[in-house]
Structures are given as structure tokens and as C-alpha cells.
Coordinates of C-alpha atoms in Angstrom, one line a residue:
M1 CA -10.9 -85.6 -103.4
S2 CA -11.9 -87.3 -100.4
D3 CA -15.5 -87.8 -99.5
E4 CA -14.8 -87.6 -95.8
Q5 CA -16.7 -84.7 -94.1
P6 CA -15.2 -82.8 -91.2
P7 CA -16.8 -83.5 -87.9
S8 CA -19.4 -81.3 -86.7
G9 CA -21.1 -80.6 -83.3
P10 CA -19.2 -81.3 -80.2
D11 CA -16.8 -83.6 -82.0
R12 CA -15.5 -80.7 -84.1
Y13 CA -13.8 -78.9 -81.1
P14 CA -12.7 -81.4 -78.6
G15 CA -13.1 -80.3 -75.0
A16 CA -15.8 -77.6 -75.7
R17 CA -18.9 -77.5 -73.6
A18 CA -22.0 -78.7 -75.3
P19 CA -24.7 -76.0 -75.5
Q20 CA -27.3 -76.2 -72.9
P21 CA -30.9 -75.7 -73.8
S22 CA -32.4 -72.4 -72.8
G23 CA -34.2 -72.4 -69.5
S24 CA -32.4 -75.5 -68.3
R25 CA -31.1 -73.5 -65.2
P26 CA -32.9 -70.7 -63.2
P27 CA -31.5 -67.2 -63.5
R28 CA -29.0 -65.9 -61.0
L29 CA -28.4 -62.5 -59.2
V30 CA -24.9 -61.2 -59.8
Q31 CA -23.4 -57.9 -58.4
P32 CA -21.3 -56.4 -61.3
S33 CA -19.0 -54.4 -58.9
P34 CA -18.7 -53.7 -55.2
G35 CA -21.4 -51.3 -54.1
A36 CA -23.4 -51.7 -57.4
P37 CA -27.0 -53.1 -57.2
P38 CA -27.3 -56.8 -58.2
V39 CA -28.7 -57.8 -61.6
Q40 CA -30.5 -61.0 -62.8
I41 CA -28.8 -63.0 -65.5
A42 CA -29.4 -66.5 -67.0
D43 CA -26.9 -69.1 -68.0
G44 CA -26.3 -69.7 -71.7
Y45 CA -24.0 -69.0 -74.6
D46 CA -25.4 -65.5 -75.0
T47 CA -24.9 -64.6 -71.4
P48 CA -21.5 -63.2 -70.2
R49 CA -19.8 -65.8 -68.1
Y50 CA -18.2 -63.1 -65.9
A51 CA -19.4 -59.7 -64.6
P52 CA -17.7 -56.7 -66.0
P53 CA -14.9 -55.3 -63.9
P54 CA -15.5 -52.2 -61.8
P55 CA -14.5 -48.9 -63.4
P56 CA -10.9 -47.8 -62.7
R57 CA -10.4 -45.3 -60.0
G58 CA -8.2 -42.4 -61.1
W59 CA -7.5 -38.9 -60.1
G60 CA -10.8 -37.7 -61.5
S61 CA -12.9 -40.4 -60.0
P62 CA -15.2 -39.4 -57.1
R63 CA -14.4 -41.0 -53.8
R64 CA -17.2 -42.8 -52.1
L65 CA -17.9 -41.4 -48.6
P66 CA -18.9 -43.6 -45.7
P67 CA -22.5 -43.9 -44.8
G68 CA -24.0 -41.0 -42.9
P69 CA -23.9 -37.2 -43.4
A70 CA -20.6 -35.7 -44.3
G71 CA -18.6 -34.0 -41.4
S72 CA -20.9 -35.3 -38.7
G73 CA -17.9 -36.4 -36.4
P74 CA -16.4 -34.3 -33.5
D75 CA -13.7 -31.7 -34.2
P76 CA -10.4 -33.1 -33.0
R77 CA -8.7 -29.7 -32.9
P78 CA -7.9 -28.3 -29.4
R79 CA -10.3 -25.7 -27.9
A80 CA -8.3 -24.6 -24.9
L81 CA -7.4 -21.2 -26.4
A82 CA -11.0 -20.4 -27.2
V83 CA -12.1 -21.4 -23.7
T84 CA -9.4 -19.2 -22.2
A85 CA -10.4 -16.2 -24.3
L86 CA -14.1 -16.6 -23.3
V87 CA -13.1 -16.8 -19.5
L88 CA -10.9 -13.7 -19.8
A89 CA -13.6 -11.8 -21.6
A90 CA -16.3 -12.8 -19.1
V91 CA -14.2 -11.7 -16.1
G92 CA -13.3 -8.5 -17.8
V93 CA -17.0 -7.7 -18.4
L94 CA -17.8 -8.3 -14.7
L95 CA -14.9 -6.0 -13.6
A96 CA -16.0 -3.3 -16.1
F97 CA -18.8 -2.3 -13.8
L98 CA -16.2 -1.2 -11.2
P99 CA -14.4 1.9 -12.7
V100 CA -11.8 1.9 -9.9
L101 CA -10.4 -1.4 -11.4
G102 CA -10.2 0.1 -14.9
F103 CA -6.5 -0.9 -15.4
L104 CA -7.1 -4.5 -14.5
T105 CA -10.3 -4.6 -16.6
G106 CA -8.5 -3.3 -19.7
L107 CA -5.7 -6.0 -19.4
L108 CA -8.2 -8.8 -19.1
L109 CA -10.4 -7.6 -22.0
L110 CA -7.3 -7.1 -24.2
A111 CA -6.0 -10.6 -23.4
G112 CA -9.4 -12.1 -24.1
L113 CA -9.6 -10.2 -27.5
V114 CA -6.2 -11.3 -28.6
C115 CA -6.8 -15.0 -27.6
A116 CA -10.1 -15.0 -29.4
L117 CA -8.6 -13.6 -32.6
V118 CA -5.8 -16.2 -32.6
A119 CA -8.2 -19.1 -31.9
L120 CA -10.5 -17.8 -34.7
V121 CA -8.0 -17.4 -37.5
S122 CA -5.7 -20.3 -36.7
P123 CA -6.5 -23.5 -38.6
R124 CA -5.0 -25.6 -35.9
Q125 CA -7.4 -24.3 -33.2
G126 CA -10.9 -25.6 -32.7
G127 CA -13.9 -24.1 -30.9
K128 CA -14.7 -21.4 -33.5
G129 CA -18.0 -20.7 -31.9
L130 CA -16.4 -20.1 -28.5
S131 CA -13.9 -17.8 -30.2
I132 CA -16.6 -15.7 -31.8
A133 CA -18.5 -15.5 -28.4
A134 CA -15.2 -14.4 -26.7
L135 CA -14.6 -11.8 -29.4
I136 CA -18.0 -10.3 -29.0
T137 CA -17.8 -10.3 -25.2
S138 CA -14.4 -8.6 -25.2
V139 CA -15.7 -5.8 -27.4
L140 CA -18.8 -5.3 -25.2
G141 CA -16.7 -5.3 -22.1
G142 CA -14.5 -2.6 -23.5
V143 CA -17.5 -0.5 -24.3
V144 CA -18.9 -0.9 -20.8
A145 CA -15.5 -0.1 -19.2
V146 CA -15.0 3.1 -21.3
A147 CA -18.6 4.2 -20.5
G148 CA -18.0 3.6 -16.8
V149 CA -14.9 5.7 -16.7
L150 CA -16.5 8.6 -18.6
I151 CA -19.5 8.5 -16.3
S152 CA -17.3 8.6 -13.2
V153 CA -15.3 11.5 -14.6
F154 CA -18.4 13.4 -15.5
F155 CA -20.0 13.0 -12.0
V156 CA -16.7 13.9 -10.3
G157 CA -16.3 17.0 -12.4
F158 CA -19.9 17.9 -12.1
G159 CA -19.8 17.6 -8.4
G160 CA -16.8 19.8 -8.1
L161 CA -18.4 22.5 -10.3
W162 CA -21.7 22.2 -8.3
G163 CA -19.8 22.7 -5.1
M164 CA -17.9 25.7 -6.5
G165 CA -20.5 27.7 -8.3
G166 CA -23.9 26.0 -8.2
E167 CA -27.0 27.3 -6.6
S168 CA -26.5 25.0 -3.6
R169 CA -24.8 26.4 -0.6
P170 CA -21.1 25.7 -0.5
A171 CA -20.0 23.4 2.2
E172 CA -17.4 25.8 3.6
S173 CA -20.0 28.5 4.1
I174 CA -22.1 26.4 6.4
P175 CA -21.4 27.8 9.9
S176 CA -20.0 25.3 12.3
P177 CA -21.0 25.4 16.0
P178 CA -18.7 27.5 18.0
V179 CA -16.1 25.7 20.1
Q180 CA -16.6 26.4 23.8
D181 CA -13.1 27.3 25.1
E182 CA -13.5 27.6 28.9
R183 CA -9.9 28.6 29.5
V184 CA -9.4 32.1 30.8
Y185 CA -6.2 34.0 30.0
G186 CA -4.6 37.0 31.6
A187 CA -2.4 36.6 34.7
A188 CA -1.9 39.5 37.1
E189 CA 1.9 39.6 36.7
A190 CA 4.5 38.4 34.3
P191 CA 7.2 35.8 35.3
L192 CA 10.5 37.1 36.5
V193 CA 14.1 36.0 36.0
L194 CA 15.8 35.5 39.4
E195 CA 19.2 34.2 38.2
A196 CA 20.9 33.0 35.0
A197 CA 24.2 31.4 34.4
A198 CA 26.2 29.7 31.5
A199 CA 29.5 28.1 31.1
P200 CA 31.3 25.9 28.5
F201 CA 31.5 22.1 28.9
P202 CA 35.0 21.1 30.1
N203 CA 35.9 19.1 26.9
D204 CA 33.9 21.1 24.3
D205 CA 34.4 24.9 24.2
D206 CA 31.9 25.6 21.5
V207 CA 29.0 24.1 23.5
W208 CA 27.8 26.0 26.6
W209 CA 25.2 24.9 29.2
Y210 CA 22.9 27.4 30.7
T211 CA 20.4 27.5 33.5
V212 CA 17.8 30.2 34.4
I213 CA 15.9 30.3 37.6
V214 CA 12.4 31.9 37.1
D215 CA 9.7 32.9 39.5
N216 CA 6.0 32.9 38.6
P217 CA 4.4 35.2 41.2
N218 CA 0.8 34.2 40.2
A219 CA -0.6 31.5 42.5
D220 CA -3.5 30.8 40.1
A221 CA -1.9 31.1 36.7
V222 CA 0.3 29.0 34.5
F223 CA 2.3 29.9 31.3
E224 CA 1.8 26.8 29.2
D225 CA 4.2 25.9 26.4
S226 CA 5.5 29.4 26.3
L227 CA 8.4 30.5 24.1
V228 CA 11.5 31.5 25.9
D229 CA 14.3 33.2 23.9
L230 CA 17.8 33.2 25.3
E231 CA 20.9 35.1 24.2
L232 CA 24.5 34.6 25.2
T233 CA 26.3 38.0 25.2
D234 CA 29.9 39.0 25.7
A235 CA 31.3 41.7 27.9
D236 CA 30.5 44.4 25.3
G237 CA 26.8 43.3 25.0
G238 CA 27.3 41.7 21.6
V239 CA 25.3 38.5 21.0
V240 CA 27.6 35.4 20.8
A241 CA 24.9 32.7 20.5
I242 CA 21.1 32.4 20.6
T243 CA 18.7 29.6 21.4
S244 CA 15.1 29.1 22.4
D245 CA 12.8 26.7 24.2
Y246 CA 9.2 26.0 25.0
V247 CA 8.5 25.6 28.7
S248 CA 5.5 25.7 31.1
L249 CA 6.0 28.0 34.1
Y250 CA 3.8 26.9 37.1
P251 CA 3.3 29.0 40.2
G252 CA 6.4 29.4 42.3
T253 CA 10.1 29.0 41.4
S254 CA 11.2 26.8 38.6
A255 CA 14.4 26.4 36.5
I256 CA 15.1 26.3 32.7
S257 CA 18.2 24.6 31.4
G258 CA 19.7 23.8 28.0
Y259 CA 22.6 24.4 25.7
F260 CA 24.1 27.1 23.4
I261 CA 25.6 25.5 20.3
G262 CA 28.4 26.9 18.2
V263 CA 29.9 29.5 20.6
P264 CA 33.1 30.9 19.1
S265 CA 36.1 30.5 21.3
D266 CA 37.5 34.0 20.5
A267 CA 34.4 35.8 21.9
P268 CA 33.4 34.0 25.1
G269 CA 30.1 34.9 26.6
T270 CA 29.7 36.5 30.0
D271 CA 25.9 37.0 30.4
V272 CA 22.6 35.4 29.5
T273 CA 19.6 37.5 28.4
V274 CA 16.2 35.9 28.8
G275 CA 12.9 36.8 27.1
L276 CA 9.9 35.5 29.1
P277 CA 6.2 35.4 28.1
P278 CA 4.1 38.4 29.0
A279 CA 1.4 38.4 31.6
E280 CA -1.5 38.1 29.1
D281 CA -0.2 34.6 28.1
G282 CA -0.9 33.2 31.6
R283 CA -3.9 30.9 31.9
L284 CA -5.9 30.9 35.0
L285 CA -5.8 27.5 36.7
D286 CA -8.9 25.5 37.7
A287 CA -9.3 24.4 41.2
E288 CA -8.1 20.8 40.5
E289 CA -5.0 22.1 38.8
L290 CA -3.8 24.1 41.8
G291 CA -0.8 22.6 43.4
A292 CA 3.0 22.2 42.9
L293 CA 5.8 19.8 42.3
V294 CA 7.4 19.1 45.6
V295 CA 11.0 17.7 45.9
S296 CA 12.1 15.7 49.0
D297 CA 14.7 13.2 50.2
V298 CA 17.5 14.9 48.2
Q299 CA 20.9 13.1 48.7
T300 CA 24.3 13.7 47.1
T301 CA 27.0 11.1 46.5
T302 CA 30.5 11.8 45.0
D303 CA 33.0 9.2 43.7
E304 CA 35.8 9.0 41.1
I305 CA 33.2 8.9 38.3
G306 CA 31.2 12.0 39.3
T307 CA 28.5 13.3 41.6
T308 CA 25.1 11.7 41.8
V309 CA 22.0 13.5 43.1
T310 CA 18.9 11.5 44.0
G311 CA 15.5 12.3 45.5
T312 CA 11.7 12.1 45.0
A313 CA 9.4 14.5 43.2
T314 CA 5.7 14.6 44.1
V315 CA 2.9 16.3 42.2
T316 CA 0.4 17.7 44.7
S317 CA -2.3 18.9 42.1
A318 CA -5.2 16.7 41.0
V319 CA -4.2 17.1 37.4
A320 CA -0.5 16.2 36.8
P321 CA 1.6 18.2 34.3
A322 CA 2.0 16.7 30.9
Y323 CA 5.9 16.5 30.9
P324 CA 7.2 16.8 34.5
A325 CA 10.9 17.2 35.1
V326 CA 13.5 18.5 37.6
T327 CA 16.6 20.6 37.2
V328 CA 19.5 20.2 39.6
V329 CA 21.6 23.3 40.1
A330 CA 25.0 23.1 41.8
R331 CA 26.7 26.1 43.6
D332 CA 30.2 26.5 44.9
A333 CA 31.0 27.8 48.4
T334 CA 30.4 31.4 47.3
G335 CA 26.9 30.7 45.9
T336 CA 27.9 30.9 42.2
I337 CA 26.1 28.5 39.9
I338 CA 28.8 26.1 38.6
A339 CA 26.7 23.3 37.0
A340 CA 23.2 22.3 36.1
Q341 CA 21.5 19.1 34.9
W342 CA 17.9 18.5 33.6
H343 CA 16.1 15.2 34.2
P344 CA 12.6 14.1 33.0
L345 CA 10.2 12.3 35.2
E346 CA 7.6 9.6 34.4
P347 CA 4.6 11.4 32.8
G348 CA 1.1 10.5 33.9
G349 CA 2.2 7.8 36.4
D350 CA 2.5 7.7 40.1
P351 CA 2.3 11.2 41.7
S352 CA 5.7 10.5 43.4
S353 CA 8.6 9.8 41.1
P354 CA 12.2 9.0 42.1
F355 CA 14.9 10.7 40.1
E356 CA 18.7 10.4 39.7
V357 CA 20.9 13.1 38.2
V358 CA 24.6 12.5 37.5
F359 CA 27.3 15.2 37.1
Y360 CA 30.2 13.4 35.3
E361 CA 32.6 16.0 36.6
P362 CA 32.8 15.5 40.4
L363 CA 31.5 18.6 42.2
P364 CA 33.7 20.3 44.8
A365 CA 33.4 18.9 48.3
D366 CA 31.9 22.2 49.6
A367 CA 29.4 22.4 46.7
T368 CA 25.7 22.5 47.4
V369 CA 22.8 21.4 45.2
E370 CA 19.3 22.8 44.6
V371 CA 16.4 20.9 42.9
Y372 CA 13.8 22.9 41.0
P373 CA 10.7 21.7 39.1
S374 CA 11.3 22.1 35.3
L375 CA 8.0 21.7 33.4

């Protein structure tokens, strides 16, 4: 056996560090893992050369939050729908105090309510507080609108019942002041028919023209807007056609003219029967209404087109008639009425008005014309 002993100490393991005496170096601060508090260690063989690794992060490991309270940042979700709902609800509440706008108020409040519900339940929408405020405002606005309508209906119905059967005096029973009618009726005599004539138009047998010359013998009375009934009768007295007109008969002689429509060709008319107003319908004229419609400067011109009658009509009373007019009557050589034309004058204008009446069938060369006021 060999007496040689194995090396000991540092020579036993080549390259190994020699132990350092304790306390040869000051202790150090080491952070075992990120975020962990530092610990104080001393160098030596009994001290771990390296800090332990941080614990592994797995599915069950809690995740470290950034510094500060959790959820303190602004909500990135849009709030436009919540704001729209609140605006609609607010406008609806303002309009709810006007019952006459009930339909528009209901639409605004309903739109605000729907928008508020969508913004409140949708996870993609922000502004939950605004949504809740819009929801409450919409409900309150609906209550106000319904209450306003009910109150309006109540007061309207109550007012109607009050007017119908309440103790207050009905409005229709309150006597109104009497209307002072200063017009006096009752003429001394009734108007008279001086002459009447009728004939068919040359190119239209079922349409007949007529003219009636009337005399109002009362110098101080007028028959205003009086109904005149006319009948066209045949040779046996049977009625062939009827018509009516409203005329005003001023003192003196005047003329009425018009048409019978639908006269049958197999029963031609031969006579005109006229129904004039009675004497009690005549109104006594005031002093400023006394006067007449005077016709002057009557001239007749005939050519290949027809016969034209011109002239001037002058109102001599202080108060002009409402609807002045003239009627031109044409007679043949024997004095028989063969044609008549009515022509209106300018109402309420100059007292003197020129007129022009055209007969589109030329009158005979020996025919004469007469111009009458037709009011």
C-alpha cells in the first residue's frame, strides 16, 4: 500500500474557489423577483449564489394590476344614443304642457324611451347614467301628457254641461239689443206688366229669349231683389217652360230679359205669363235714393256682322244702384218686339257709364231700338 495521502484543501479539487472567511465582505440587498421587496444576504458558502426564480404564471395565477384604483379610466364606449334619448325626452316633457300638441309629444317621448332602453341594455353603448335619466324623464313626460289631455277633456265637457244645464244663465237666453231697421215697407201700388215677348234663338230652337217691360207706378218705392216668376205657355194655355229671376224695380219703366231653357220643339210657346212682387214688398226710398237711370246718346250701327247699339247711362240719384244694367229692345216696323239684349254697367263707379250692345243677327233696316234700365 502506498503511504501517499490524497491531497486536501484547495488542491483536492482543482479550480474550486477557496472559502472566504465569514464577514470578509459586507452584506448585499437582492430582489428575489420583479416586484418583490429586496432582502439582505451575505456572501459565503452557506448563502445561495443566485436568487430564487419568480413563481411561474399560469391560468390560476392572479394578474398584477397597474398602480392606482381599478377602473378609474374613462369609458371608451359611445354615448351618442344616450344623449339623443335624453334630448328627446326633455323636449317631450316641455311639449307635454301643451295638450294641443299631444300627438307630437307622444312621438318624442316614445322615441326617447326606446333610445334610452337600447342604450341602457346594450353592452356596446356607454353613458348608462344618461340612459337612466332619459328613461325616467320619458316616463314622467308621458304622465304629464296624459294628465294634460284628461284635464282638457274634463274642462271642455264640464263647460258644455255647465252651459247646457247649470245654474248659470245660458248664453243663448241673454237678450241681444234689438236691431234698428229704419227701412219702411209698403208701396201704394204693385208693379204692372206693360208688354212681354219671347222667341227662339235662330240656331237653337230649345232656347228662347224673353223680355218683359214693367212699370213701377210708385215714385217713392223700390222693389229690391224681388222674385219674378215667368212661364212660357202655348196656344192652349199649357206651360211649356218656366224660369225665374231676382230683379230690382225702381220707379218708372224698366225691362227684364233672360232665357227659357229646354223648350220642346213640338209645343212652341206663344205667350209669357209674369208673376211680379206685391205692393207690400216695396220699400220706401230715402230722399238721397230718389232718382232714375237716364239713357242718352243712343246710336245704332248695322254691318255684315250684326247691329250695334251704343249710348250712355247716367244715374241721377245720390245713391247708385248695386248692379245697374240696361236692356235694349228692338221692334220691327209694326212695333212688335223682335229681339232683346241685356248689358251690365260698371257698378259703383262714375254716374255716367257708356254701353255697347251687339245683336249678332242684323236687325231689319226699318227696325227701331229702345233702351230701358234693368236693375
